[in-house]
Coordinates of C-alpha atoms in Angstrom, one line a residue:
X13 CA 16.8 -0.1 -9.1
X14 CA 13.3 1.0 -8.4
X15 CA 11.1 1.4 -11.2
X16 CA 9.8 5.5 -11.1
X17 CA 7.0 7.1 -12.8
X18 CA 5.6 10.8 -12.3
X19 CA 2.7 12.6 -13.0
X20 CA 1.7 15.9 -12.1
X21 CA 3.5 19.4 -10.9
X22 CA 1.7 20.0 -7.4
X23 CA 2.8 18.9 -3.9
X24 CA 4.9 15.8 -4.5
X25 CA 3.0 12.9 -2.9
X26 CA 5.6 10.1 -2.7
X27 CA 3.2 6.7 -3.0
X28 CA 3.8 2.8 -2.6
X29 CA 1.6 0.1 -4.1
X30 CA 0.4 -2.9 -1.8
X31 CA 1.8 -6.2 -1.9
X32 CA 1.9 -8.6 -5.0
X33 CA 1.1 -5.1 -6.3
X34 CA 2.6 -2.7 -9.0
X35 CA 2.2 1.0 -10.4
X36 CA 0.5 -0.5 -13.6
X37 CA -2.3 -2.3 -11.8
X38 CA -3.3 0.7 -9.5
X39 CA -3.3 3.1 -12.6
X40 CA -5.4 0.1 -13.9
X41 CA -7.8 0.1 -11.2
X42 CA -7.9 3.9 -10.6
X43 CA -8.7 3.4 -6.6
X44 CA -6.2 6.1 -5.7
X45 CA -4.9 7.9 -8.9
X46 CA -6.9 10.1 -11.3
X47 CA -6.6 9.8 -15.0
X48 CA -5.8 13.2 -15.1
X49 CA -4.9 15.8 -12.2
X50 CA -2.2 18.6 -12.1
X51 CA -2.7 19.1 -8.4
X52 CA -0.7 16.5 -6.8
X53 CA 2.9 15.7 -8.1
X54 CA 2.7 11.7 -7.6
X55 CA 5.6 10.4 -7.8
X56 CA 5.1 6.2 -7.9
X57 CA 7.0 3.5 -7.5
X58 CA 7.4 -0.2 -8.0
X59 CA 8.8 -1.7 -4.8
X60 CA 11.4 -4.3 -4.5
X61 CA 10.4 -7.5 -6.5
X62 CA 7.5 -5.9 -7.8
X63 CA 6.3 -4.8 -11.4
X64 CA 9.5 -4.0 -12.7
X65 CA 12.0 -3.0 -10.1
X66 CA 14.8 -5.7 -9.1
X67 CA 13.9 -8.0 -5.9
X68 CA 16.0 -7.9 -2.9
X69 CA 18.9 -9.9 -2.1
X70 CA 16.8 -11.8 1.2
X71 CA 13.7 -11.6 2.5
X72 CA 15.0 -9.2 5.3
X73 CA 15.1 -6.7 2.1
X74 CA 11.4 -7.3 2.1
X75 CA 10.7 -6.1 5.3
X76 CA 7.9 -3.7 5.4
X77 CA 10.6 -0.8 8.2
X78 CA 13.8 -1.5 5.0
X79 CA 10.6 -0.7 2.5
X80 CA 10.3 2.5 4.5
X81 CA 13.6 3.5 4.0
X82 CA 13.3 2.9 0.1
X83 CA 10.6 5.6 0.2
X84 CA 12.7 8.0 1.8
X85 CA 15.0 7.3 -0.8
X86 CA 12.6 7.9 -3.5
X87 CA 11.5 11.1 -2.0
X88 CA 15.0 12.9 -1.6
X89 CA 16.3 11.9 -5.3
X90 CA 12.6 13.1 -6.7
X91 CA 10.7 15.3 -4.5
X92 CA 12.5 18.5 -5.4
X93 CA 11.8 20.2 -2.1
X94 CA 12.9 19.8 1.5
X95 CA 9.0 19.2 2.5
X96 CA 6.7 16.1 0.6
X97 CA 3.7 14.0 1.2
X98 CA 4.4 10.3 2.1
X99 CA 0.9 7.5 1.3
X100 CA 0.5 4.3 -0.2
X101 CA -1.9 1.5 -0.2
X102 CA -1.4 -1.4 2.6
X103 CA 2.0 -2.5 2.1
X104 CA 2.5 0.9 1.1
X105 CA 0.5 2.7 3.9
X106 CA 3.2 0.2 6.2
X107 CA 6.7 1.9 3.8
X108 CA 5.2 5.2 4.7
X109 CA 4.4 5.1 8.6
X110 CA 8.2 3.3 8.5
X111 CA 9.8 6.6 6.4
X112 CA 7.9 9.0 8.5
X113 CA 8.9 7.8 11.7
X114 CA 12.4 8.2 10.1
X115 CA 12.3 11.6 9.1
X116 CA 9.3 12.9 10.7
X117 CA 10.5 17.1 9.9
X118 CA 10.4 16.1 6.6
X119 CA 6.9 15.0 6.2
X120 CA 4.3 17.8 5.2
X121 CA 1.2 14.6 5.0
X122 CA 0.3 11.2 5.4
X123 CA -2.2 9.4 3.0
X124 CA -3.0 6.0 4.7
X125 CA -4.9 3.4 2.1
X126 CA -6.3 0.3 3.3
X127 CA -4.1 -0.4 6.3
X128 CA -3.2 -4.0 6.5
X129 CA -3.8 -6.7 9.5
X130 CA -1.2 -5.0 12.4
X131 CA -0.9 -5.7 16.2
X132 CA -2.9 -8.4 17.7
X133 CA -4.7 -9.5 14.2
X134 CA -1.2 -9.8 12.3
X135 CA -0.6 -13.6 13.8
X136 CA -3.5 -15.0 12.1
X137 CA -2.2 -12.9 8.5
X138 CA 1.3 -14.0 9.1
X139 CA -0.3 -17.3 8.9
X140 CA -1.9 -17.3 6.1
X141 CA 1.2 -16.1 4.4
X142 CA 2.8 -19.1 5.5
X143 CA 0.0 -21.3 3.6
X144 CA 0.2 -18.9 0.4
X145 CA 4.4 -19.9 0.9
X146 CA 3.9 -23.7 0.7
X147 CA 1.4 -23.5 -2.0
X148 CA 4.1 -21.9 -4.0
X149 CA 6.9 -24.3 -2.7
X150 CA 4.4 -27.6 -3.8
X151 CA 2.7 -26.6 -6.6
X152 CA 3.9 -23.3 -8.2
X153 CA 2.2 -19.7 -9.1
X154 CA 0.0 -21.0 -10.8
X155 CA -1.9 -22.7 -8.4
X156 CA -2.1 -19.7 -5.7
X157 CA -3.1 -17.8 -8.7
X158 CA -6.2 -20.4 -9.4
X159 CA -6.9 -20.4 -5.3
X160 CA -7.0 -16.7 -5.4
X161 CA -9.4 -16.4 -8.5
X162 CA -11.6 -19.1 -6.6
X163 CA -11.7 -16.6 -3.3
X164 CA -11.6 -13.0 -5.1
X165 CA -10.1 -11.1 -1.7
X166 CA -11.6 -8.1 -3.0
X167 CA -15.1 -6.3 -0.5
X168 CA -18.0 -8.5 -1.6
X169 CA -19.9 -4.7 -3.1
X170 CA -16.0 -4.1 -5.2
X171 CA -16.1 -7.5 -6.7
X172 CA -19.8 -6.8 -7.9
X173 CA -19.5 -3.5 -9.1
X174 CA -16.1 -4.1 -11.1
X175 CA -15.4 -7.6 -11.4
X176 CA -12.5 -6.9 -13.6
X177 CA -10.2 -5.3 -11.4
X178 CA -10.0 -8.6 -9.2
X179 CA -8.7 -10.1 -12.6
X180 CA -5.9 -7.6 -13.2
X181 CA -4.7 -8.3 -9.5
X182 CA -4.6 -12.0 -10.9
X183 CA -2.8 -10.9 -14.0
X184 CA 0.1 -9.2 -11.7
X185 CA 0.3 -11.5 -9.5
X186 CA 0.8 -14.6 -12.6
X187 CA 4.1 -12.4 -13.3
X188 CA 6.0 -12.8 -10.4
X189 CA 8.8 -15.5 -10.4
X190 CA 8.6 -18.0 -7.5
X191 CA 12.2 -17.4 -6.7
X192 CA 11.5 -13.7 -6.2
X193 CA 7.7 -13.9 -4.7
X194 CA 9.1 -16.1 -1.7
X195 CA 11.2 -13.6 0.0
X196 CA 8.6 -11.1 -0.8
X197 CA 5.9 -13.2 1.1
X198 CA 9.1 -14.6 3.9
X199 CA 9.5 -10.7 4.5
X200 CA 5.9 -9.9 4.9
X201 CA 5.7 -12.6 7.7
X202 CA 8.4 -10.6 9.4
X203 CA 6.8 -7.5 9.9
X204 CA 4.0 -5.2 11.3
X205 CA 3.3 -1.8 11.5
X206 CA 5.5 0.1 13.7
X207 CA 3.9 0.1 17.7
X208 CA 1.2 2.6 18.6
X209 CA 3.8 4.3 21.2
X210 CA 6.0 5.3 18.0
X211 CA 3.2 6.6 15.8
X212 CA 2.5 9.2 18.2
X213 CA 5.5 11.3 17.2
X214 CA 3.5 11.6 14.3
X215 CA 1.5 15.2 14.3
X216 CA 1.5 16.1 10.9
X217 CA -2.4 15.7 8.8
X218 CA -2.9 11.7 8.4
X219 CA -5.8 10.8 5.9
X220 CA -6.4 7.0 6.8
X221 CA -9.0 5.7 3.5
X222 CA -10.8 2.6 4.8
X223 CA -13.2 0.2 3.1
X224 CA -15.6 -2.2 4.7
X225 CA -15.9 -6.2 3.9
X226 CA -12.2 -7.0 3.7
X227 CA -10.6 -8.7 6.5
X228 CA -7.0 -8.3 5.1
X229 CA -7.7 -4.6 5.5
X230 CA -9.4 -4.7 8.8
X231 CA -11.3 -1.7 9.8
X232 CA -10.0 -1.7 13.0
X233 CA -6.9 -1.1 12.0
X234 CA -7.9 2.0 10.3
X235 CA -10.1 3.0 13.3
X236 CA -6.8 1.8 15.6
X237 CA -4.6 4.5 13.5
X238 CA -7.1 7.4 13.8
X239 CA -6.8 6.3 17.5
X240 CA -3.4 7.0 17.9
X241 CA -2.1 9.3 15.2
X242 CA -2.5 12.8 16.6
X243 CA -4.4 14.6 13.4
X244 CA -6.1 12.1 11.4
X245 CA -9.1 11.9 9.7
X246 CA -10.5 8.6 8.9
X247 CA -12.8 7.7 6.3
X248 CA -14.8 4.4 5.7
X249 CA -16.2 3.6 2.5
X250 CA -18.9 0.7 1.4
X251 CA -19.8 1.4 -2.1
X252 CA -17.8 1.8 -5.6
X253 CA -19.4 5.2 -5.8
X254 CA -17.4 6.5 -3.0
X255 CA -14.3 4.7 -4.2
X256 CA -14.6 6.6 -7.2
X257 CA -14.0 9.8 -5.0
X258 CA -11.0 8.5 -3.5
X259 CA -8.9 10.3 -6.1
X260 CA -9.9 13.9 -5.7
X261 CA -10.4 13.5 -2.4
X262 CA -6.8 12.8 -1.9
X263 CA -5.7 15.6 -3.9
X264 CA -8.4 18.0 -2.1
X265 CA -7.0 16.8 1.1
X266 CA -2.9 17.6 0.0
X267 CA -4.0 20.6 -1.8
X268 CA -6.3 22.4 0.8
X269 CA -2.9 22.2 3.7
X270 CA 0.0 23.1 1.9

């Protein structure tokens, strides 16, 4: 069971959270969803393991393509219409190239957040999962949590401007089990973003959001998806000031081409 929330009565956006993630600590942070908006019907979910939907059975459930699939589920029990939005943040940007590529006549938009390590930078990240999984398997939670608060992974200008939202990441992340945040991480290390041949088929409006200073959310990836997605439109941000926009300017964006 997925844990669901919705808010608003616009074009249903159908959005996943990034990993170690949860609906409660992006509403938290506010990077992608307004306090308030009536133009966008965002309809938000916990994935597997996370927050408060039930884990997988294996960490081939965790694989970022099986994620997708959840999202297409989400979107034809909820949606309400034939034709819906599909976005999500990292992890969630990953579910939502995956559902797409499954149902691609379905898909009115793409809203890309932070796109994760892919391609030829993915070895080194599929590495440093594997340290993250040993640190759990010796020592607990605990201690990746106390390794992660010593090395906020958060842009350098983010972490100034709003030191508290590296904390709540902290405070998720402290509430996953270490039975159920192994085959989360195990399932991570088995995936990438779908090849740059496949995401071609992709023609419908892409925004990719982008931020500078985080090397688990490369640029280049961004700038590698604008590259090959046929109508995107890429935007790279540096300060809080234009993170603060992020909101509208995703509901501007699924508003202005529906």
């Amino acid at each position: 069971m997925l844990n669901t929330t919705i808010h608003g009565s616009g074009h249903p956006l159908i959005w996943g959270h990034g990993l170690l993630g949860s609906t409660a600590l992006e509403t938290a942070t506010g990077w992608f969803h307004p306090d308030q908006s009536q133009a966008v019907r965002r309809i938000r979910y916990d994935a597997r393991g996370h927050g408060q939907s039930s884990p997988g059975r294996s960490a081939a459930d965790h694989q970022w393509a099986r994620l997708g699939q959840d999202m297409l589920d989400i979107a034809h029990q909820h949606a309400g219409q034939p034709r819906f939005a599909l976005g999500g943040q990292s992890m969630g940007c990953a579910s939502a190239l995956y559902a797409a590529l499954l149902e691609p006549g379905a898909v009115s938009h793409l809203v890309l957040a932070l796109p994760p390590t892919a391609w030829t930078s993915r070895p080194a990240q599929v590495e440093r999962y594997g340290k993250m999984l040993g640190l759990i398997r010796a020592r607990g939670v605990a201690s990746l949590v106390a390794l992660a608060r010593q090395f906020p992974t958060l842009p350098p200008w983010l972490h100034e401007a709003h030191p508290g939202d590296n904390a709540k990441a902290l405070h998720t992340m402290e509430q996953f089990d270490p039975t159920v945040l192994q085959p989360i991480l195990e399932g991570a290390m088995q995936s990438d973003l779908p090849p740059r041949e496949a995401l071609t088929q992709l023609t419908m409006p892409a925004l990719i959001l982008a931020w500078e200073g985080d090397g688990i959310h490369p640029v280049a990836t961004a700038e590698m998806l604008a590259q090959t997605l046929p109508a995107a439109n890429l935007q790279i941000i540096d300060t809080a000031a234009q993170l603060s926009c992020w909101p509208r300017l995703i509901d501007d964006f699924l508003s202005s081409q529906t």
